[in-house]
Coordinates of C-alpha atoms in Angstrom, one line a residue:
M1 CA -72.2 -70.9 -7.9
K2 CA -71.4 -68.2 -10.3
P3 CA -71.8 -69.1 -14.0
D4 CA -68.6 -69.6 -15.9
H5 CA -69.3 -66.6 -18.2
A6 CA -69.0 -64.3 -15.1
F7 CA -65.3 -65.2 -14.7
V8 CA -62.7 -63.4 -16.8
R9 CA -59.2 -64.6 -17.5
A10 CA -56.9 -62.3 -15.6
A11 CA -53.4 -63.9 -15.7
N12 CA -51.3 -67.0 -16.3
A13 CA -50.7 -68.7 -13.0
R14 CA -47.0 -69.4 -13.9
D15 CA -46.3 -65.7 -14.2
L16 CA -47.4 -65.1 -10.6
I17 CA -44.4 -66.0 -8.4
G18 CA -44.6 -65.8 -4.7
A19 CA -47.4 -64.6 -2.4
G20 CA -48.0 -61.3 -4.2
P21 CA -49.7 -59.0 -4.1
F22 CA -50.3 -58.9 -7.9
A23 CA -51.9 -55.9 -9.6
L24 CA -54.4 -57.3 -12.1
S25 CA -57.2 -56.0 -14.2
A26 CA -60.4 -57.7 -15.4
H27 CA -63.0 -56.0 -17.5
G28 CA -61.2 -52.7 -16.7
V29 CA -61.6 -53.3 -13.0
D30 CA -58.5 -53.2 -10.8
V31 CA -57.9 -56.3 -8.6
A32 CA -55.3 -57.1 -5.9
L33 CA -54.6 -60.9 -6.0
V34 CA -52.8 -62.6 -3.2
R35 CA -51.7 -66.2 -2.6
T36 CA -52.6 -67.5 0.9
G37 CA -52.3 -70.8 2.7
A38 CA -55.9 -71.4 1.8
G39 CA -55.5 -70.5 -1.9
W40 CA -56.0 -67.4 -4.0
R41 CA -57.8 -64.4 -2.7
A42 CA -58.9 -61.4 -4.8
F43 CA -59.7 -58.0 -3.4
Q44 CA -60.7 -54.6 -4.8
G45 CA -57.6 -53.2 -6.4
R46 CA -57.7 -49.7 -5.0
C47 CA -57.1 -48.7 -1.4
P48 CA -60.2 -47.1 0.2
H49 CA -57.9 -44.3 1.5
Q50 CA -56.7 -42.5 -1.6
G51 CA -57.2 -45.1 -4.3
A52 CA -53.6 -46.4 -4.5
L53 CA -53.1 -49.7 -6.3
L54 CA -53.0 -52.4 -3.6
G55 CA -51.2 -54.7 -6.0
E56 CA -48.2 -52.5 -5.7
G57 CA -48.1 -53.0 -1.9
E58 CA -46.6 -55.9 0.0
I59 CA -47.5 -58.9 2.2
D60 CA -46.5 -58.6 5.8
G61 CA -47.5 -61.8 7.6
D62 CA -51.2 -62.1 7.3
K63 CA -51.7 -58.5 6.2
L64 CA -51.9 -56.8 2.8
V65 CA -50.0 -53.4 3.2
C66 CA -50.7 -50.4 1.0
R67 CA -47.4 -48.9 -0.2
N68 CA -48.5 -45.3 0.1
H69 CA -49.7 -44.7 3.6
R70 CA -49.1 -48.2 5.0
W71 CA -52.8 -49.1 5.7
R72 CA -52.9 -52.8 6.6
F73 CA -55.7 -55.2 5.6
S74 CA -56.4 -58.7 6.8
L75 CA -55.8 -61.3 4.1
D76 CA -58.6 -63.3 5.6
S77 CA -61.4 -60.8 6.0
G78 CA -60.1 -57.7 4.1
R79 CA -60.7 -55.6 7.2
R80 CA -58.3 -52.8 8.0
D81 CA -56.3 -52.8 11.2
G82 CA -57.5 -50.0 13.4
G83 CA -60.2 -48.7 11.2
P84 CA -63.7 -49.5 9.9
E85 CA -62.7 -50.0 6.3
C86 CA -63.0 -53.4 4.7
L87 CA -61.8 -54.5 1.3
A88 CA -64.5 -56.0 -1.0
S89 CA -63.5 -59.4 -2.3
C90 CA -64.5 -61.4 -5.4
P91 CA -64.5 -65.0 -6.5
V92 CA -61.3 -66.3 -8.0
A93 CA -60.5 -69.7 -9.6
E94 CA -57.4 -71.3 -11.2
R95 CA -58.1 -73.5 -14.2
D96 CA -55.9 -74.9 -16.9
G97 CA -52.9 -72.9 -15.7
A98 CA -54.8 -69.6 -15.7
I99 CA -56.4 -67.3 -13.1
F100 CA -60.0 -66.4 -13.6
I101 CA -61.8 -63.7 -11.6
D102 CA -65.4 -62.6 -11.3
V103 CA -65.3 -58.8 -10.8
S104 CA -69.1 -58.2 -11.2
A105 CA -69.4 -57.4 -7.5
L106 CA -66.6 -54.8 -7.7
K107 CA -68.0 -52.8 -10.6
D108 CA -69.0 -49.3 -9.7
A109 CA -72.2 -47.7 -10.9
S110 CA -71.7 -45.1 -13.6
R111 CA -71.1 -41.6 -12.2
A112 CA -74.4 -39.7 -12.0
T113 CA -74.5 -36.5 -14.0
A114 CA -78.2 -35.6 -13.8
G115 CA -78.8 -32.4 -11.9
A116 CA -75.1 -31.4 -11.9
R117 CA -74.3 -27.7 -12.4
S118 CA -72.8 -26.3 -15.6
L119 CA -69.2 -25.2 -15.7
D120 CA -70.4 -22.0 -17.3
E121 CA -71.5 -21.0 -13.8
L122 CA -67.9 -20.9 -12.6
P123 CA -66.3 -17.5 -11.9
G124 CA -62.9 -16.5 -13.4
P125 CA -60.9 -13.7 -15.0
T126 CA -62.5 -12.0 -18.0
P127 CA -61.1 -13.4 -21.3
L128 CA -60.2 -11.5 -24.4
P129 CA -61.4 -12.6 -27.9
L130 CA -59.2 -15.3 -29.4
L131 CA -56.5 -14.9 -26.7
G132 CA -58.6 -15.8 -23.7
N133 CA -56.5 -15.2 -20.6
A134 CA -53.2 -16.1 -22.2
H135 CA -51.9 -12.5 -22.0
Q136 CA -52.2 -12.8 -18.2
I137 CA -50.1 -15.9 -17.8
D138 CA -46.3 -15.7 -17.4
I139 CA -45.3 -19.3 -17.8
S140 CA -42.3 -18.9 -15.4
K141 CA -44.9 -17.8 -12.7
A142 CA -47.9 -19.9 -13.9
H143 CA -48.4 -21.6 -10.5
L144 CA -48.4 -18.2 -8.6
I145 CA -50.9 -16.7 -11.1
L146 CA -53.3 -19.7 -10.7
E147 CA -52.9 -19.5 -6.9
G148 CA -53.7 -15.8 -7.0
W149 CA -56.8 -16.4 -9.1
A150 CA -57.9 -19.1 -6.5
R151 CA -57.7 -16.5 -3.8
Q152 CA -59.6 -14.0 -5.9
Y153 CA -62.3 -16.3 -7.4
G154 CA -62.5 -19.2 -4.9
P155 CA -61.3 -22.8 -4.9
T156 CA -62.9 -23.7 -8.3
F157 CA -62.9 -21.3 -11.2
K158 CA -62.3 -21.2 -15.0
F159 CA -60.0 -19.4 -17.4
Y160 CA -59.5 -19.6 -21.1
R161 CA -56.4 -20.7 -23.1
G162 CA -57.4 -19.1 -26.4
R163 CA -60.9 -20.4 -26.9
T164 CA -60.4 -23.5 -24.8
R165 CA -62.0 -23.4 -21.4
V166 CA -59.8 -24.7 -18.5
V167 CA -61.3 -25.5 -15.1
V168 CA -59.0 -25.1 -12.1
T169 CA -59.7 -26.5 -8.6
S170 CA -57.9 -26.4 -5.4
D171 CA -60.7 -28.1 -3.5
A172 CA -59.3 -31.0 -1.6
T173 CA -62.4 -33.2 -2.1
M174 CA -62.5 -32.6 -5.8
I175 CA -58.8 -33.2 -6.2
N176 CA -58.9 -36.5 -4.4
E177 CA -62.0 -37.6 -6.3
A178 CA -60.4 -36.8 -9.6
L179 CA -57.1 -38.5 -8.8
S180 CA -58.9 -41.6 -7.5
A181 CA -60.9 -41.8 -10.8
R182 CA -57.8 -42.1 -12.9
P183 CA -57.1 -43.7 -15.3
D184 CA -60.6 -44.7 -16.3
T185 CA -62.6 -41.4 -15.9
F186 CA -59.7 -38.9 -16.2
K187 CA -56.3 -39.1 -18.0
R188 CA -53.3 -36.9 -18.4
S189 CA -54.3 -33.7 -20.1
E190 CA -54.6 -34.0 -23.8
R191 CA -52.2 -31.0 -24.3
T192 CA -49.6 -32.7 -22.1
D193 CA -49.9 -36.0 -23.9
E194 CA -49.9 -34.4 -27.3
T195 CA -46.8 -32.3 -26.5
F196 CA -44.8 -35.3 -25.1
S197 CA -45.8 -37.5 -28.0
E198 CA -44.8 -34.8 -30.4
V199 CA -41.2 -34.9 -29.1
G200 CA -41.2 -38.7 -29.2
I201 CA -41.9 -39.4 -25.5
K202 CA -44.6 -42.0 -25.0
G203 CA -43.8 -43.8 -21.8
V204 CA -45.5 -44.6 -18.5
F205 CA -45.9 -40.9 -17.7
N206 CA -48.3 -40.3 -20.6
A207 CA -49.4 -43.8 -21.6
E208 CA -53.1 -44.8 -21.0
G209 CA -55.2 -47.9 -20.8
A210 CA -53.6 -51.3 -21.2
A211 CA -50.3 -49.8 -22.3
W212 CA -50.1 -47.8 -19.1
R213 CA -50.9 -50.9 -16.9
S214 CA -48.2 -53.0 -18.4
Q215 CA -45.5 -50.3 -18.2
R216 CA -46.6 -49.2 -14.7
K217 CA -46.1 -52.8 -13.4
L218 CA -42.4 -52.6 -14.5
A219 CA -41.8 -49.1 -13.0
A220 CA -43.5 -50.0 -9.7
A221 CA -41.5 -53.2 -9.3
A222 CA -38.2 -51.4 -10.0
L223 CA -39.0 -48.7 -7.5
A224 CA -40.6 -50.9 -4.8
Q225 CA -39.3 -50.8 -1.2
R226 CA -37.9 -54.4 -1.5
S227 CA -35.9 -53.4 -4.6
L228 CA -34.6 -50.2 -3.0
K229 CA -33.1 -52.2 -0.1
Q230 CA -30.9 -54.0 -2.5
L231 CA -30.1 -50.9 -4.5
Y232 CA -29.4 -48.5 -1.6
P233 CA -25.6 -48.9 -1.8
H234 CA -25.7 -46.9 -5.1
I235 CA -27.2 -44.0 -3.2
E236 CA -24.5 -44.3 -0.5
T237 CA -21.8 -44.3 -3.2
I238 CA -23.1 -41.2 -4.9
A239 CA -23.6 -39.4 -1.7
A240 CA -20.0 -40.1 -0.7
R241 CA -18.8 -38.7 -4.0
L242 CA -20.8 -35.6 -3.4
K243 CA -19.3 -35.2 0.0
R244 CA -15.8 -35.2 -1.5
R245 CA -16.9 -32.7 -4.1
W246 CA -18.3 -30.3 -1.4
E247 CA -15.1 -30.7 0.6
R248 CA -13.1 -29.4 -2.3
A249 CA -15.5 -26.5 -2.7
A250 CA -15.4 -25.7 1.0
A251 CA -11.6 -25.5 0.9
T252 CA -11.8 -22.7 -1.6
G253 CA -14.9 -21.0 -0.2
E254 CA -16.7 -21.4 -3.6
A255 CA -20.4 -20.6 -3.7
L256 CA -22.2 -23.4 -5.4
D257 CA -25.4 -23.4 -7.4
L258 CA -27.3 -25.8 -5.1
V259 CA -29.9 -26.8 -7.8
D260 CA -27.1 -27.9 -10.1
E261 CA -25.4 -29.9 -7.2
M262 CA -28.6 -31.7 -6.3
K263 CA -29.3 -32.5 -10.0
R264 CA -25.9 -34.2 -10.2
F265 CA -26.9 -36.4 -7.3
T266 CA -30.4 -37.3 -8.5
V267 CA -29.5 -38.0 -12.1
D268 CA -26.7 -40.3 -11.0
V269 CA -29.0 -42.1 -8.6
T270 CA -31.7 -42.5 -11.3
M271 CA -29.1 -43.8 -13.8
L272 CA -27.7 -46.4 -11.5
I273 CA -30.9 -47.6 -10.0
A274 CA -33.1 -47.6 -13.1
F275 CA -30.6 -48.2 -15.8
G276 CA -27.6 -49.9 -14.1
H277 CA -25.4 -47.2 -15.6
D278 CA -22.9 -45.1 -13.6
A279 CA -23.0 -41.7 -15.3
N280 CA -21.0 -40.1 -12.4
T281 CA -22.0 -36.5 -13.2
V282 CA -20.8 -35.6 -9.7
E283 CA -17.2 -36.1 -10.7
A284 CA -17.4 -35.6 -14.4
T285 CA -16.8 -32.3 -16.2
N286 CA -18.9 -33.1 -19.2
D287 CA -22.5 -33.7 -18.0
V288 CA -24.0 -34.8 -21.3
I289 CA -27.5 -36.1 -20.4
Q290 CA -28.0 -33.4 -17.8
R291 CA -27.3 -30.6 -20.3
H292 CA -29.9 -32.0 -22.7
L293 CA -32.5 -32.4 -20.0
E294 CA -32.1 -28.7 -19.1
I295 CA -33.1 -27.8 -22.6
I296 CA -35.9 -30.4 -23.1
L297 CA -38.0 -29.9 -19.9
P298 CA -38.5 -26.1 -19.9
T299 CA -39.2 -26.1 -23.7
V300 CA -41.8 -28.8 -23.4
S301 CA -43.4 -27.0 -20.5
R302 CA -43.7 -23.8 -22.5
R303 CA -45.4 -25.7 -25.3
I304 CA -47.9 -27.4 -23.0
L305 CA -49.1 -23.9 -21.8
A306 CA -48.9 -22.2 -25.2
V307 CA -52.1 -20.9 -26.8
F308 CA -50.9 -21.5 -30.4
P309 CA -48.5 -24.2 -31.6
R310 CA -46.2 -21.7 -33.3
W311 CA -43.3 -24.2 -33.4
R312 CA -45.1 -26.4 -36.0
Y313 CA -45.0 -23.5 -38.5
I314 CA -42.1 -21.3 -37.4
K315 CA -39.0 -22.7 -35.7
L316 CA -37.0 -20.4 -33.5
S317 CA -33.5 -21.0 -32.1
S318 CA -35.1 -22.5 -29.0
D319 CA -37.0 -25.0 -31.1
R320 CA -33.8 -26.0 -32.9
R321 CA -32.0 -26.4 -29.7
L322 CA -34.8 -28.7 -28.5
D323 CA -34.6 -30.8 -31.6
E324 CA -30.8 -31.1 -31.2
A325 CA -31.1 -32.1 -27.6
L326 CA -33.7 -34.7 -28.3
V327 CA -31.6 -36.3 -31.0
A328 CA -28.5 -36.3 -28.8
A329 CA -30.4 -37.7 -25.8
N330 CA -32.0 -40.4 -27.9
E331 CA -28.7 -41.4 -29.4
W332 CA -27.1 -41.7 -25.9
L333 CA -30.1 -43.7 -24.6
A334 CA -30.1 -45.9 -27.6
G335 CA -26.5 -46.8 -26.9
L336 CA -27.6 -47.9 -23.4
V337 CA -30.4 -50.1 -24.7
V338 CA -28.1 -51.8 -27.2
K339 CA -25.4 -52.4 -24.6
T340 CA -28.0 -53.8 -22.1
R341 CA -29.6 -56.1 -24.8
D342 CA -26.2 -57.5 -25.7
Q343 CA -25.4 -58.2 -22.1
L344 CA -28.7 -60.0 -21.5
E345 CA -28.3 -62.1 -24.7
A346 CA -24.8 -63.1 -23.5
S347 CA -26.1 -64.1 -20.1
P348 CA -29.5 -65.9 -20.2
D349 CA -29.5 -66.3 -16.4
K350 CA -29.3 -62.5 -16.0
A351 CA -32.2 -62.1 -18.4
N352 CA -34.3 -64.3 -16.2
H353 CA -33.5 -62.1 -13.2
P354 CA -33.4 -58.5 -14.4
A355 CA -31.6 -56.2 -12.0
N356 CA -33.1 -52.8 -12.9
F357 CA -35.9 -51.1 -14.8
L358 CA -34.0 -51.0 -18.1
E359 CA -33.3 -54.8 -18.0
S360 CA -36.9 -55.5 -17.1
M361 CA -38.2 -53.5 -20.1
V362 CA -35.7 -55.2 -22.5
V363 CA -36.9 -58.7 -21.5
A364 CA -40.6 -58.0 -20.9
V365 CA -43.5 -58.1 -23.2
D366 CA -46.2 -55.5 -23.7
E367 CA -50.0 -55.8 -23.3
N368 CA -50.1 -57.6 -26.6
G369 CA -47.5 -60.2 -25.7
K370 CA -44.8 -58.5 -27.9
A371 CA -41.4 -57.3 -27.0
Y372 CA -41.3 -53.5 -26.2
S373 CA -40.0 -51.5 -29.1
D374 CA -36.8 -49.5 -28.7
A375 CA -38.9 -46.3 -29.0
T376 CA -41.1 -47.3 -26.1
I377 CA -38.0 -48.4 -24.0
M378 CA -36.3 -45.1 -24.7
S379 CA -39.4 -43.1 -24.0
N380 CA -39.6 -44.7 -20.6
L381 CA -35.9 -44.1 -19.9
I382 CA -36.3 -40.4 -20.6
T383 CA -39.5 -40.4 -18.5
M384 CA -37.6 -41.9 -15.6
L385 CA -34.9 -39.2 -15.9
I386 CA -37.5 -36.4 -16.1
A387 CA -39.4 -37.8 -13.1
G388 CA -36.3 -38.7 -11.1
E389 CA -34.0 -35.7 -11.6
D390 CA -35.7 -32.3 -11.2
T391 CA -38.4 -33.2 -8.7
T392 CA -36.1 -34.7 -6.0
A393 CA -33.3 -32.3 -6.7
F394 CA -35.6 -29.2 -6.3
T395 CA -37.1 -30.6 -3.1
L396 CA -33.6 -31.1 -1.7
A397 CA -32.7 -27.5 -2.7
W398 CA -35.9 -26.1 -1.2
A399 CA -35.2 -28.0 2.1
V400 CA -31.8 -26.4 2.4
H401 CA -33.2 -23.0 1.6
E402 CA -35.7 -23.3 4.5
L403 CA -33.0 -24.7 6.8
C404 CA -30.8 -21.7 6.2
D405 CA -33.4 -19.7 8.1
K406 CA -34.1 -22.3 10.7
P407 CA -30.7 -23.1 12.3
Q408 CA -32.4 -24.9 15.2
W409 CA -33.7 -27.5 12.7
A410 CA -30.3 -27.7 11.0
E411 CA -28.8 -28.5 14.3
A412 CA -31.5 -31.0 15.2
L413 CA -30.9 -32.8 11.9
R414 CA -27.1 -32.8 12.6
R415 CA -27.6 -34.3 16.1
E416 CA -29.9 -37.0 14.6
A417 CA -27.4 -37.9 12.0
D418 CA -24.6 -38.1 14.6
D419 CA -26.7 -40.3 16.8
I420 CA -28.1 -42.7 14.2
C421 CA -25.4 -42.9 11.6
G422 CA -22.5 -43.0 14.1
A423 CA -19.1 -42.9 12.6
S424 CA -20.4 -43.3 9.0
D425 CA -20.5 -40.1 6.9
V426 CA -23.5 -41.5 5.0
A427 CA -26.4 -43.7 6.3
R428 CA -25.3 -47.3 5.7
D429 CA -28.6 -48.8 4.6
V430 CA -32.3 -48.3 4.2
D431 CA -33.0 -49.4 7.8
V432 CA -30.8 -46.6 9.1
V433 CA -32.4 -44.0 6.8
N434 CA -35.8 -45.1 8.1
R435 CA -34.6 -44.3 11.6
L436 CA -34.2 -40.6 10.7
P437 CA -37.5 -39.0 11.8
I438 CA -36.3 -35.5 11.8
A439 CA -35.0 -35.8 8.2
G440 CA -38.4 -37.2 7.3
A441 CA -40.2 -34.4 9.0
I442 CA -38.1 -31.8 7.1
A443 CA -38.8 -33.6 3.9
N444 CA -42.6 -33.6 4.5
E445 CA -42.7 -30.0 5.6
T446 CA -40.7 -29.0 2.5
L447 CA -43.1 -30.9 0.2
R448 CA -46.0 -29.2 1.9
L449 CA -44.7 -25.6 1.6
R450 CA -42.7 -26.0 -1.7
P451 CA -44.4 -28.7 -3.8
V452 CA -42.2 -28.9 -6.9
A453 CA -45.2 -30.1 -8.9
P454 CA -47.7 -27.3 -7.8
F455 CA -50.4 -28.3 -10.3
M456 CA -51.4 -31.1 -12.6
G457 CA -53.5 -31.2 -15.8
I458 CA -56.0 -33.9 -16.5
S459 CA -58.7 -34.4 -19.1
A460 CA -62.1 -36.1 -18.8
N461 CA -62.3 -39.4 -20.8
I462 CA -66.1 -39.5 -20.6
D463 CA -69.0 -37.2 -19.7
T464 CA -68.8 -37.3 -15.9
S465 CA -69.4 -35.1 -12.8
L466 CA -66.9 -33.7 -10.3
G467 CA -67.7 -31.6 -7.3
G468 CA -71.4 -31.3 -8.4
Y469 CA -70.5 -30.0 -11.8
F470 CA -71.2 -31.7 -15.1
V471 CA -67.8 -32.2 -16.9
P472 CA -68.1 -33.0 -20.6
K473 CA -65.7 -35.4 -22.2
G474 CA -62.5 -33.7 -23.2
T475 CA -62.7 -30.9 -20.6
T476 CA -59.2 -29.9 -19.3
I477 CA -59.0 -29.6 -15.5
V478 CA -56.0 -28.2 -13.6
L479 CA -55.6 -29.6 -10.1
L480 CA -54.0 -26.8 -8.0
L481 CA -52.2 -28.7 -5.2
R482 CA -50.6 -26.2 -2.8
P483 CA -53.6 -24.1 -1.6
Q484 CA -55.1 -27.0 0.4
A485 CA -51.8 -27.6 2.1
L486 CA -51.7 -23.9 3.1
D487 CA -55.3 -23.9 4.5
P488 CA -55.4 -23.2 8.3
Q489 CA -58.2 -25.7 8.5
N490 CA -55.8 -28.4 7.4
F491 CA -52.5 -27.2 9.1
F492 CA -51.8 -25.0 12.0
D493 CA -49.8 -21.9 11.2
P494 CA -49.7 -23.1 7.6
L495 CA -47.3 -20.5 6.1
A496 CA -44.6 -21.3 8.6
F497 CA -41.8 -23.9 8.1
R498 CA -42.6 -26.1 11.1
P499 CA -41.2 -29.7 10.8
E500 CA -42.3 -30.4 14.4
R501 CA -45.9 -30.7 13.1
W502 CA -44.9 -34.1 11.6
L503 CA -43.3 -35.3 14.8
E504 CA -45.6 -34.3 17.6
A505 CA -49.2 -35.3 18.4
S506 CA -51.3 -32.2 18.7
S507 CA -54.9 -31.0 18.8
A508 CA -54.0 -28.3 16.3
P509 CA -55.2 -28.9 12.7
H510 CA -53.0 -31.4 10.9
D511 CA -54.4 -33.3 7.9
P512 CA -51.6 -35.1 6.0
S513 CA -54.1 -36.1 3.3
A514 CA -54.4 -32.4 2.4
Q515 CA -51.0 -32.5 0.7
V516 CA -50.5 -34.7 -2.3
P517 CA -47.0 -33.9 -3.6
F518 CA -46.8 -37.3 -5.3
G519 CA -50.3 -37.4 -6.5
A520 CA -52.8 -39.9 -5.3
G521 CA -54.9 -42.8 -6.6
P522 CA -53.8 -45.6 -9.0
R523 CA -51.4 -43.2 -10.8
M524 CA -49.6 -42.0 -7.7
C525 CA -45.9 -41.5 -8.5
P526 CA -44.2 -44.9 -8.3
G527 CA -40.9 -43.1 -7.4
R528 CA -42.3 -41.8 -4.0
S529 CA -40.3 -44.2 -1.9
L530 CA -37.1 -43.6 -3.8
A531 CA -37.5 -39.8 -3.6
L532 CA -38.0 -39.8 0.1
L533 CA -35.0 -42.2 0.6
E534 CA -32.8 -39.9 -1.5
I535 CA -34.0 -36.7 0.4
K536 CA -33.5 -38.2 3.9
S537 CA -30.2 -39.8 3.1
L538 CA -28.6 -36.7 1.5
L539 CA -29.9 -34.2 4.0
S540 CA -28.5 -36.4 6.8
M541 CA -25.1 -36.6 5.0
M542 CA -25.0 -32.9 4.3
Y543 CA -25.7 -31.6 7.8
K544 CA -23.6 -34.4 9.5
N545 CA -20.5 -33.2 7.6
F546 CA -21.0 -29.6 6.8
D547 CA -22.3 -26.2 8.0
V548 CA -24.3 -24.8 5.1
E549 CA -25.0 -21.1 4.6
R550 CA -26.9 -19.3 1.8
A551 CA -24.7 -17.0 -0.3
G552 CA -27.2 -14.2 -0.6
R553 CA -30.5 -13.0 0.8
A554 CA -33.5 -15.2 1.3
E555 CA -35.7 -12.8 -0.6
D556 CA -33.5 -13.1 -3.7
V557 CA -34.4 -16.8 -4.0
T558 CA -37.6 -17.0 -6.0
E559 CA -40.0 -19.7 -7.2
L560 CA -39.4 -20.4 -10.9
F561 CA -41.8 -22.7 -12.8
G562 CA -40.4 -24.6 -15.7
F563 CA -41.7 -28.1 -15.9
T564 CA -41.5 -28.1 -12.2
M565 CA -40.9 -25.4 -9.5
S566 CA -37.3 -24.7 -8.7
P567 CA -35.6 -22.2 -6.3
A568 CA -34.0 -19.7 -8.7
G569 CA -30.9 -17.9 -7.4
L570 CA -30.0 -20.3 -4.6
K571 CA -26.3 -20.5 -4.0
V572 CA -24.7 -21.9 -0.8
R573 CA -21.3 -22.3 0.8
F574 CA -20.1 -25.4 2.6
R575 CA -17.8 -25.3 5.7
P576 CA -16.5 -28.7 7.0
R577 CA -17.7 -29.4 10.5
P578 CA -15.1 -29.4 13.2
A579 CA -14.0 -32.9 14.2
H580 CA -16.8 -34.6 16.2

């Protein structure tokens, strides 16, 4: 019998409703807690595949299912179906209305750093005094420059931002190791956190420690598969509005900016699903919040990559526009918070069953048991918009760009939509969307070739090692995500747009783990399921109802890096399909 002092209080039993799983933490160790017929079971909190939080998964019969890649583990033994992996378990007890867990068996040994190589040994471009390599980086092409250096210097190299050394790696093993070690060993890069905090954004995107864990639970619950099934009618409604808009454009032959069109869709979906607010930018002429985001994101991105924080001392017109956009966006979001709080106070039953992320934040308490401040709530609202608008919109636009040059796949997508969706212009529910494998393959292939987040910055929380190198605390590391997805060892014919690779069993190289468009590990994007649902649903609607052609040459569409990577110069024309 373990001594009592080995057990740590992890949760109040009354807060754990249903079978779970529940994502808990004890002594900084992640745990997945489940309720079985035989009582409580506690397993290691991270999936052995890529480190996803198992407490964000689901229970299916007698199996614990990881939300990311659907690995299934026995609730009895912890063993994985169809594989050798087995979840480690630990003792759990319920006493006096509380859950106590002994995580001593789950604690990992500290990372060894003895004998590791120095980062000084890494190759890289020659820096200038004071400037470093800043003169070589055009922010609008930052990802292309880093990818070019990776081809020149190898998968792991260094460059200098001013006097600060930045390590860059595109090595798949190092990337997965780093992502799996978040948030304890690595965190969001200090420059990213500093820049977001400076403009008043301190939400789940850049929160750390206990604050991140409490906010992450709310975000993950709001965007979980079971929630999306109930919320899918919102996606259907917005897609139908967009169809009507495109019918009007088709009647005049107008060429539309596809990125703008897709942003209207994704911002409306995010608003309705996360906030319960129908912004209807698809049909509106005054797109207030979208206009502000178009100022905020690129300016924040430039500041993250800047050598010197010039804006703290000299403000240009772009800085003043950012300040004005932040004030206006916060005023608009504050109005939403006040309205939501008033509605919940007027309806206590609604407060007990929040219907969306905003309502959940208003009624929830933070890691200290206190209500979230309006500043924290608004930071998370704008974080949801940032994460939910551009990334999905740009992926949709890139998919259409690729399909314009692959008419056979546009036709295959159209046939699938006709067969599966029947007489409906838009897929009717989540189950129908999940029966669209061609749409899913096109989404995966687009994410592989055109990842809208082509790199990610992290910082070391402690002295550690990575890939055999000693990494001092505070070191900035850039994870360059696309090269491993374009490596012929990982994918056959890697530079070609080949959706069939996701549909057909083949002996050719095909390693899905080599692409991580949503990140990996415990901080994997909680919006992954929503993003894929939006992409498959809208592509299906588009090609079921329209012929789509690019209004211009393929070579005139370029990769533009702002906060994420968008297709610059992409305009399309819609033509209604003949009656079918």
